[in-house]
JSON list of C-alpha atoms in Angstrom, two decimals:
[
{"chain": "M", "resi": 14, "resn": "MET", "atom": "CA", "xyz": [21.19, 3.64, -22.36]},
{"chain": "M", "resi": 15, "resn": "ASP", "atom": "CA", "xyz": [19.55, 0.62, -23.07]},
{"chain": "M", "resi": 16, "resn": "SER", "atom": "CA", "xyz": [15.69, 1.32, -24.00]},
{"chain": "M", "resi": 17, "resn": "TYR", "atom": "CA", "xyz": [14.51, -1.47, -22.31]},
{"chain": "M", "resi": 18, "resn": "TYR", "atom": "CA", "xyz": [16.23, -0.36, -18.97]},
{"chain": "M", "resi": 19, "resn": "LEU", "atom": "CA", "xyz": [14.43, 2.85, -19.71]},
{"chain": "M", "resi": 20, "resn": "ILE", "atom": "CA", "xyz": [11.31, 1.20, -20.08]},
{"chain": "M", "resi": 21, "resn": "VAL", "atom": "CA", "xyz": [11.47, -0.74, -17.21]},
{"chain": "M", "resi": 22, "resn": "LYS", "atom": "CA", "xyz": [12.45, 1.85, -14.74]},
{"chain": "M", "resi": 23, "resn": "LEU", "atom": "CA", "xyz": [9.68, 4.13, -16.25]},
{"chain": "M", "resi": 24, "resn": "LEU", "atom": "CA", "xyz": [7.09, 0.90, -15.10]},
{"chain": "M", "resi": 25, "resn": "HIS", "atom": "CA", "xyz": [8.95, 1.57, -11.69]},
{"chain": "M", "resi": 26, "resn": "ILE", "atom": "CA", "xyz": [8.23, 5.17, -11.32]},
{"chain": "M", "resi": 27, "resn": "LEU", "atom": "CA", "xyz": [4.96, 4.51, -12.74]},
{"chain": "M", "resi": 28, "resn": "SER", "atom": "CA", "xyz": [3.88, 1.70, -10.41]},
{"chain": "M", "resi": 29, "resn": "ALA", "atom": "CA", "xyz": [4.85, 3.96, -7.38]},
{"chain": "M", "resi": 30, "resn": "ILE", "atom": "CA", "xyz": [2.63, 6.50, -8.53]},
{"chain": "M", "resi": 31, "resn": "VAL", "atom": "CA", "xyz": [-0.03, 4.43, -8.68]},
{"chain": "M", "resi": 32, "resn": "VAL", "atom": "CA", "xyz": [0.39, 2.73, -5.31]},
{"chain": "M", "resi": 33, "resn": "MET", "atom": "CA", "xyz": [0.99, 5.98, -3.44]},
{"chain": "M", "resi": 34, "resn": "GLY", "atom": "CA", "xyz": [-2.03, 7.59, -4.71]},
{"chain": "M", "resi": 35, "resn": "THR", "atom": "CA", "xyz": [-4.27, 4.97, -4.87]},
{"chain": "M", "resi": 36, "resn": "GLY", "atom": "CA", "xyz": [-3.61, 4.06, -1.29]},
{"chain": "M", "resi": 37, "resn": "ALA", "atom": "CA", "xyz": [-3.89, 7.91, -0.23]},
{"chain": "M", "resi": 38, "resn": "GLY", "atom": "CA", "xyz": [-7.21, 7.82, -2.08]},
{"chain": "M", "resi": 39, "resn": "ILE", "atom": "CA", "xyz": [-8.23, 5.12, -0.40]},
{"chain": "M", "resi": 40, "resn": "ALA", "atom": "CA", "xyz": [-7.29, 6.29, 3.33]},
{"chain": "M", "resi": 41, "resn": "PHE", "atom": "CA", "xyz": [-9.04, 10.07, 2.51]},
{"chain": "M", "resi": 42, "resn": "PHE", "atom": "CA", "xyz": [-12.19, 8.49, 1.29]},
{"chain": "M", "resi": 43, "resn": "MET", "atom": "CA", "xyz": [-12.36, 5.45, 3.57]},
{"chain": "M", "resi": 44, "resn": "LEU", "atom": "CA", "xyz": [-11.62, 8.40, 6.19]},
{"chain": "M", "resi": 45, "resn": "MET", "atom": "CA", "xyz": [-13.87, 10.98, 4.75]},
{"chain": "M", "resi": 46, "resn": "ALA", "atom": "CA", "xyz": [-17.15, 7.85, 4.45]},
{"chain": "M", "resi": 47, "resn": "VAL", "atom": "CA", "xyz": [-16.13, 6.95, 8.47]},
{"chain": "M", "resi": 48, "resn": "LEU", "atom": "CA", "xyz": [-16.26, 10.80, 9.42]},
{"chain": "M", "resi": 49, "resn": "SER", "atom": "CA", "xyz": [-19.21, 11.49, 7.48]},
{"chain": "M", "resi": 50, "resn": "LYS", "atom": "CA", "xyz": [-21.45, 9.11, 10.14]},
{"chain": "M", "resi": 51, "resn": "ASN", "atom": "CA", "xyz": [-23.53, 7.84, 7.00]},
{"chain": "M", "resi": 52, "resn": "ASN", "atom": "CA", "xyz": [-24.31, 4.06, 6.82]},
{"chain": "M", "resi": 53, "resn": "THR", "atom": "CA", "xyz": [-24.94, 4.63, 3.12]},
{"chain": "M", "resi": 54, "resn": "VAL", "atom": "CA", "xyz": [-21.63, 6.06, 2.16]},
{"chain": "M", "resi": 55, "resn": "ILE", "atom": "CA", "xyz": [-19.76, 4.07, 4.88]},
{"chain": "M", "resi": 56, "resn": "LYS", "atom": "CA", "xyz": [-21.35, 0.81, 2.77]},
{"chain": "M", "resi": 57, "resn": "THR", "atom": "CA", "xyz": [-20.53, 2.42, -0.52]},
{"chain": "M", "resi": 58, "resn": "ILE", "atom": "CA", "xyz": [-17.06, 3.24, 0.10]},
{"chain": "M", "resi": 59, "resn": "THR", "atom": "CA", "xyz": [-15.76, 0.41, 1.92]},
{"chain": "M", "resi": 60, "resn": "LYS", "atom": "CA", "xyz": [-16.85, -1.95, -1.09]},
{"chain": "M", "resi": 61, "resn": "SER", "atom": "CA", "xyz": [-15.43, 0.79, -3.12]},
{"chain": "M", "resi": 62, "resn": "VAL", "atom": "CA", "xyz": [-11.44, 0.49, -1.43]},
{"chain": "M", "resi": 63, "resn": "VAL", "atom": "CA", "xyz": [-11.15, -3.16, -1.28]},
{"chain": "M", "resi": 64, "resn": "LEU", "atom": "CA", "xyz": [-12.13, -2.93, -5.34]},
{"chain": "M", "resi": 65, "resn": "ALA", "atom": "CA", "xyz": [-9.88, -0.27, -5.74]},
{"chain": "M", "resi": 66, "resn": "ASP", "atom": "CA", "xyz": [-7.10, -2.50, -3.63]},
{"chain": "M", "resi": 67, "resn": "TRP", "atom": "CA", "xyz": [-7.30, -5.43, -5.50]},
{"chain": "M", "resi": 68, "resn": "LEU", "atom": "CA", "xyz": [-7.69, -3.42, -9.06]},
{"chain": "M", "resi": 69, "resn": "PHE", "atom": "CA", "xyz": [-4.54, -0.73, -8.43]},
{"chain": "M", "resi": 70, "resn": "THR", "atom": "CA", "xyz": [-2.79, -1.57, -5.52]},
{"chain": "M", "resi": 71, "resn": "PHE", "atom": "CA", "xyz": [-2.53, -5.30, -5.64]},
{"chain": "M", "resi": 72, "resn": "PRO", "atom": "CA", "xyz": [-0.90, -5.36, -9.26]},
{"chain": "M", "resi": 73, "resn": "PHE", "atom": "CA", "xyz": [1.31, -2.24, -9.50]},
{"chain": "M", "resi": 74, "resn": "ALA", "atom": "CA", "xyz": [2.82, -3.41, -6.62]},
{"chain": "M", "resi": 75, "resn": "CYS", "atom": "CA", "xyz": [3.54, -6.76, -8.35]},
{"chain": "M", "resi": 76, "resn": "ILE", "atom": "CA", "xyz": [5.25, -4.48, -10.70]},
{"chain": "M", "resi": 77, "resn": "GLN", "atom": "CA", "xyz": [7.17, -2.59, -8.00]},
{"chain": "M", "resi": 78, "resn": "PHE", "atom": "CA", "xyz": [8.33, -6.06, -6.99]},
{"chain": "M", "resi": 79, "resn": "PHE", "atom": "CA", "xyz": [9.26, -7.21, -10.72]},
{"chain": "M", "resi": 80, "resn": "THR", "atom": "CA", "xyz": [11.03, -3.85, -11.99]},
{"chain": "M", "resi": 81, "resn": "GLY", "atom": "CA", "xyz": [13.02, -3.34, -8.98]},
{"chain": "M", "resi": 82, "resn": "GLY", "atom": "CA", "xyz": [14.52, -6.67, -9.13]},
{"chain": "M", "resi": 83, "resn": "TRP", "atom": "CA", "xyz": [15.14, -6.82, -12.64]},
{"chain": "M", "resi": 84, "resn": "LEU", "atom": "CA", "xyz": [16.54, -2.82, -12.16]},
{"chain": "M", "resi": 85, "resn": "MET", "atom": "CA", "xyz": [18.78, -4.02, -9.50]},
{"chain": "M", "resi": 86, "resn": "ASN", "atom": "CA", "xyz": [20.46, -7.09, -11.55]},
{"chain": "M", "resi": 87, "resn": "TYR", "atom": "CA", "xyz": [20.30, -4.69, -14.94]},
{"chain": "M", "resi": 88, "resn": "VAL", "atom": "CA", "xyz": [22.29, -2.00, -13.03]},
{"chain": "M", "resi": 89, "resn": "GLY", "atom": "CA", "xyz": [24.05, -4.67, -10.82]},
{"chain": "M", "resi": 90, "resn": "TYR", "atom": "CA", "xyz": [23.40, -3.36, -7.12]},
{"chain": "M", "resi": 91, "resn": "SER", "atom": "CA", "xyz": [23.97, -6.44, -4.74]},
{"chain": "M", "resi": 92, "resn": "PHE", "atom": "CA", "xyz": [20.66, -8.01, -3.04]},
{"chain": "M", "resi": 93, "resn": "ASN", "atom": "CA", "xyz": [23.14, -8.53, -0.35]},
{"chain": "M", "resi": 94, "resn": "SER", "atom": "CA", "xyz": [23.85, -4.65, 0.23]},
{"chain": "M", "resi": 95, "resn": "PRO", "atom": "CA", "xyz": [23.01, -2.98, 3.59]},
{"chain": "M", "resi": 96, "resn": "TRP", "atom": "CA", "xyz": [20.83, -0.93, 0.72]},
{"chain": "M", "resi": 97, "resn": "PHE", "atom": "CA", "xyz": [18.73, -3.62, -0.65]},
{"chain": "M", "resi": 98, "resn": "GLU", "atom": "CA", "xyz": [17.93, -4.78, 2.77]},
{"chain": "M", "resi": 99, "resn": "VAL", "atom": "CA", "xyz": [16.58, -2.00, 4.18]},
{"chain": "M", "resi": 100, "resn": "VAL", "atom": "CA", "xyz": [14.45, -1.16, 1.03]},
{"chain": "M", "resi": 101, "resn": "GLY", "atom": "CA", "xyz": [13.24, -4.44, 0.91]},
{"chain": "M", "resi": 102, "resn": "SER", "atom": "CA", "xyz": [12.65, -4.54, 4.78]},
{"chain": "M", "resi": 103, "resn": "PHE", "atom": "CA", "xyz": [10.46, -2.07, 4.30]},
{"chain": "M", "resi": 104, "resn": "TYR", "atom": "CA", "xyz": [8.96, -3.13, 1.05]},
{"chain": "M", "resi": 105, "resn": "LEU", "atom": "CA", "xyz": [8.01, -5.92, 2.80]},
{"chain": "M", "resi": 106, "resn": "ILE", "atom": "CA", "xyz": [6.64, -4.10, 6.09]},
{"chain": "M", "resi": 107, "resn": "VAL", "atom": "CA", "xyz": [4.51, -2.45, 3.70]},
{"chain": "M", "resi": 108, "resn": "MET", "atom": "CA", "xyz": [3.32, -5.17, 2.06]},
{"chain": "M", "resi": 109, "resn": "PHE", "atom": "CA", "xyz": [2.32, -7.17, 4.79]},
{"chain": "M", "resi": 110, "resn": "ALA", "atom": "CA", "xyz": [0.82, -4.28, 6.33]},
{"chain": "M", "resi": 111, "resn": "TRP", "atom": "CA", "xyz": [-1.31, -3.79, 3.30]},
{"chain": "M", "resi": 112, "resn": "PHE", "atom": "CA", "xyz": [-2.31, -7.97, 3.43]},
{"chain": "M", "resi": 113, "resn": "ILE", "atom": "CA", "xyz": [-3.81, -7.02, 7.03]},
{"chain": "M", "resi": 114, "resn": "VAL", "atom": "CA", "xyz": [-5.20, -4.16, 5.68]},
{"chain": "M", "resi": 115, "resn": "VAL", "atom": "CA", "xyz": [-6.82, -5.58, 2.65]},
{"chain": "M", "resi": 116, "resn": "TRP", "atom": "CA", "xyz": [-8.47, -7.94, 5.66]},
{"chain": "M", "resi": 117, "resn": "ILE", "atom": "CA", "xyz": [-9.70, -5.19, 7.47]},
{"chain": "M", "resi": 118, "resn": "GLN", "atom": "CA", "xyz": [-11.07, -3.98, 4.83]},
{"chain": "M", "resi": 119, "resn": "TYR", "atom": "CA", "xyz": [-13.31, -6.74, 3.76]},
{"chain": "M", "resi": 120, "resn": "ARG", "atom": "CA", "xyz": [-14.35, -6.85, 8.03]},
{"chain": "M", "resi": 121, "resn": "LEU", "atom": "CA", "xyz": [-15.58, -3.12, 7.79]},
{"chain": "M", "resi": 122, "resn": "LYS", "atom": "CA", "xyz": [-17.14, -4.06, 4.46]},
{"chain": "M", "resi": 123, "resn": "ASN", "atom": "CA", "xyz": [-18.96, -7.32, 5.97]},
{"chain": "M", "resi": 124, "resn": "ILE", "atom": "CA", "xyz": [-19.87, -5.63, 9.47]},
{"chain": "M", "resi": 125, "resn": "SER", "atom": "CA", "xyz": [-21.21, -2.11, 7.32]},
{"chain": "M", "resi": 126, "resn": "HIS", "atom": "CA", "xyz": [-23.36, -4.24, 4.36]},
{"chain": "M", "resi": 127, "resn": "GLN", "atom": "CA", "xyz": [-25.02, -6.35, 7.85]},
{"chain": "M", "resi": 128, "resn": "ALA", "atom": "CA", "xyz": [-25.58, -3.53, 9.78]},
{"chain": "M", "resi": 129, "resn": "ASP", "atom": "CA", "xyz": [-29.27, -2.09, 10.57]},
{"chain": "M", "resi": 130, "resn": "PHE", "atom": "CA", "xyz": [-28.18, 0.13, 12.90]},
{"chain": "M", "resi": 131, "resn": "ASP", "atom": "CA", "xyz": [-25.70, 2.83, 12.83]},
{"chain": "M", "resi": 132, "resn": "VAL", "atom": "CA", "xyz": [-22.64, 1.09, 12.02]},
{"chain": "M", "resi": 133, "resn": "LEU", "atom": "CA", "xyz": [-20.50, 3.48, 13.80]},
{"chain": "M", "resi": 134, "resn": "THR", "atom": "CA", "xyz": [-22.00, 2.06, 17.44]},
{"chain": "M", "resi": 135, "resn": "ASN", "atom": "CA", "xyz": [-20.66, -1.45, 16.36]},
{"chain": "M", "resi": 136, "resn": "GLN", "atom": "CA", "xyz": [-17.52, -1.93, 18.83]},
{"chain": "M", "resi": 137, "resn": "THR", "atom": "CA", "xyz": [-15.34, -4.06, 16.39]},
{"chain": "M", "resi": 138, "resn": "PHE", "atom": "CA", "xyz": [-15.80, -1.89, 13.35]},
{"chain": "M", "resi": 139, "resn": "LYS", "atom": "CA", "xyz": [-14.95, 1.24, 15.67]},
{"chain": "M", "resi": 140, "resn": "ARG", "atom": "CA", "xyz": [-11.87, -0.88, 16.94]},
{"chain": "M", "resi": 141, "resn": "LEU", "atom": "CA", "xyz": [-11.19, -2.61, 13.17]},
{"chain": "M", "resi": 142, "resn": "PHE", "atom": "CA", "xyz": [-10.85, 1.33, 11.86]},
{"chain": "M", "resi": 143, "resn": "ARG", "atom": "CA", "xyz": [-8.37, 2.01, 14.18]},
{"chain": "M", "resi": 144, "resn": "TYR", "atom": "CA", "xyz": [-6.40, -0.64, 13.47]},
{"chain": "M", "resi": 145, "resn": "TRP", "atom": "CA", "xyz": [-6.99, 0.05, 9.62]},
{"chain": "M", "resi": 146, "resn": "LEU", "atom": "CA", "xyz": [-5.50, 4.11, 9.98]},
{"chain": "M", "resi": 147, "resn": "ALA", "atom": "CA", "xyz": [-2.43, 2.52, 12.09]},
{"chain": "M", "resi": 148, "resn": "LEU", "atom": "CA", "xyz": [-1.73, 0.28, 9.46]},
{"chain": "M", "resi": 149, "resn": "GLY", "atom": "CA", "xyz": [-1.83, 3.14, 7.02]},
{"chain": "M", "resi": 150, "resn": "VAL", "atom": "CA", "xyz": [-0.13, 5.31, 8.68]},
{"chain": "M", "resi": 151, "resn": "ILE", "atom": "CA", "xyz": [2.56, 2.40, 9.00]},
{"chain": "M", "resi": 152, "resn": "GLY", "atom": "CA", "xyz": [2.54, 1.74, 5.85]},
{"chain": "M", "resi": 153, "resn": "PHE", "atom": "CA", "xyz": [2.58, 5.40, 4.48]},
{"chain": "M", "resi": 154, "resn": "THR", "atom": "CA", "xyz": [5.78, 5.84, 6.34]},
{"chain": "M", "resi": 155, "resn": "CYS", "atom": "CA", "xyz": [7.59, 2.89, 5.31]},
{"chain": "M", "resi": 156, "resn": "ILE", "atom": "CA", "xyz": [6.78, 4.21, 1.74]},
{"chain": "M", "resi": 157, "resn": "MET", "atom": "CA", "xyz": [8.02, 7.42, 2.33]},
{"chain": "M", "resi": 158, "resn": "VAL", "atom": "CA", "xyz": [11.48, 5.88, 3.69]},
{"chain": "M", "resi": 159, "resn": "VAL", "atom": "CA", "xyz": [11.84, 3.34, 0.25]},
{"chain": "M", "resi": 160, "resn": "PHE", "atom": "CA", "xyz": [11.13, 6.59, -1.28]},
{"chain": "M", "resi": 161, "resn": "TYR", "atom": "CA", "xyz": [13.86, 8.16, 0.14]},
{"chain": "M", "resi": 162, "resn": "TYR", "atom": "CA", "xyz": [16.44, 5.55, -0.39]},
{"chain": "M", "resi": 163, "resn": "MET", "atom": "CA", "xyz": [15.66, 5.20, -3.72]},
{"chain": "M", "resi": 164, "resn": "VAL", "atom": "CA", "xyz": [16.18, 8.66, -4.58]},
{"chain": "M", "resi": 165, "resn": "VAL", "atom": "CA", "xyz": [19.28, 9.09, -2.20]},
{"chain": "M", "resi": 166, "resn": "LYS", "atom": "CA", "xyz": [20.74, 5.72, -2.73]},
{"chain": "M", "resi": 167, "resn": "PRO", "atom": "CA", "xyz": [23.48, 6.24, -0.07]},
{"chain": "M", "resi": 168, "resn": "ALA", "atom": "CA", "xyz": [27.16, 5.63, -1.40]},
{"chain": "M", "resi": 169, "resn": "ARG", "atom": "CA", "xyz": [27.57, 3.60, 1.69]},
{"chain": "M", "resi": 170, "resn": "PHE", "atom": "CA", "xyz": [24.84, 1.38, 1.29]},
{"chain": "M", "resi": 171, "resn": "TYR", "atom": "CA", "xyz": [26.25, -0.13, -1.69]}
]
């Protein structure tokens, strides 16, 4: 096997781990911050999750995109195959949800940093947090579907 192929495949796998791990970590700490009902904790974590998404999720999702395309081309998988349509569609859903999530995170951060009151009494904060949580569940589910198809690669989809 070509050493470039193995390096790109390793980068693809490692970037998937970083994206999934960062997403799970961000979700856990954001949820714990809100459940703490502590404004100082919420302010700190909302600022940190925005930063973590830009430092880890975004660049490694880009690596996923480029290494995935390179691997498909190298192995000879068709970009018109049903397999790619499924994987590509779920990837696009995840990325679309992620952009909305980041926008929501900025809003949550701004609300929590402007608040001279208990941030959890703010109806906009509570509504946005529920949307953030729902989009996180959707994104996580879609990533699991992508992982399944990446590993199983059902023959009928080629």
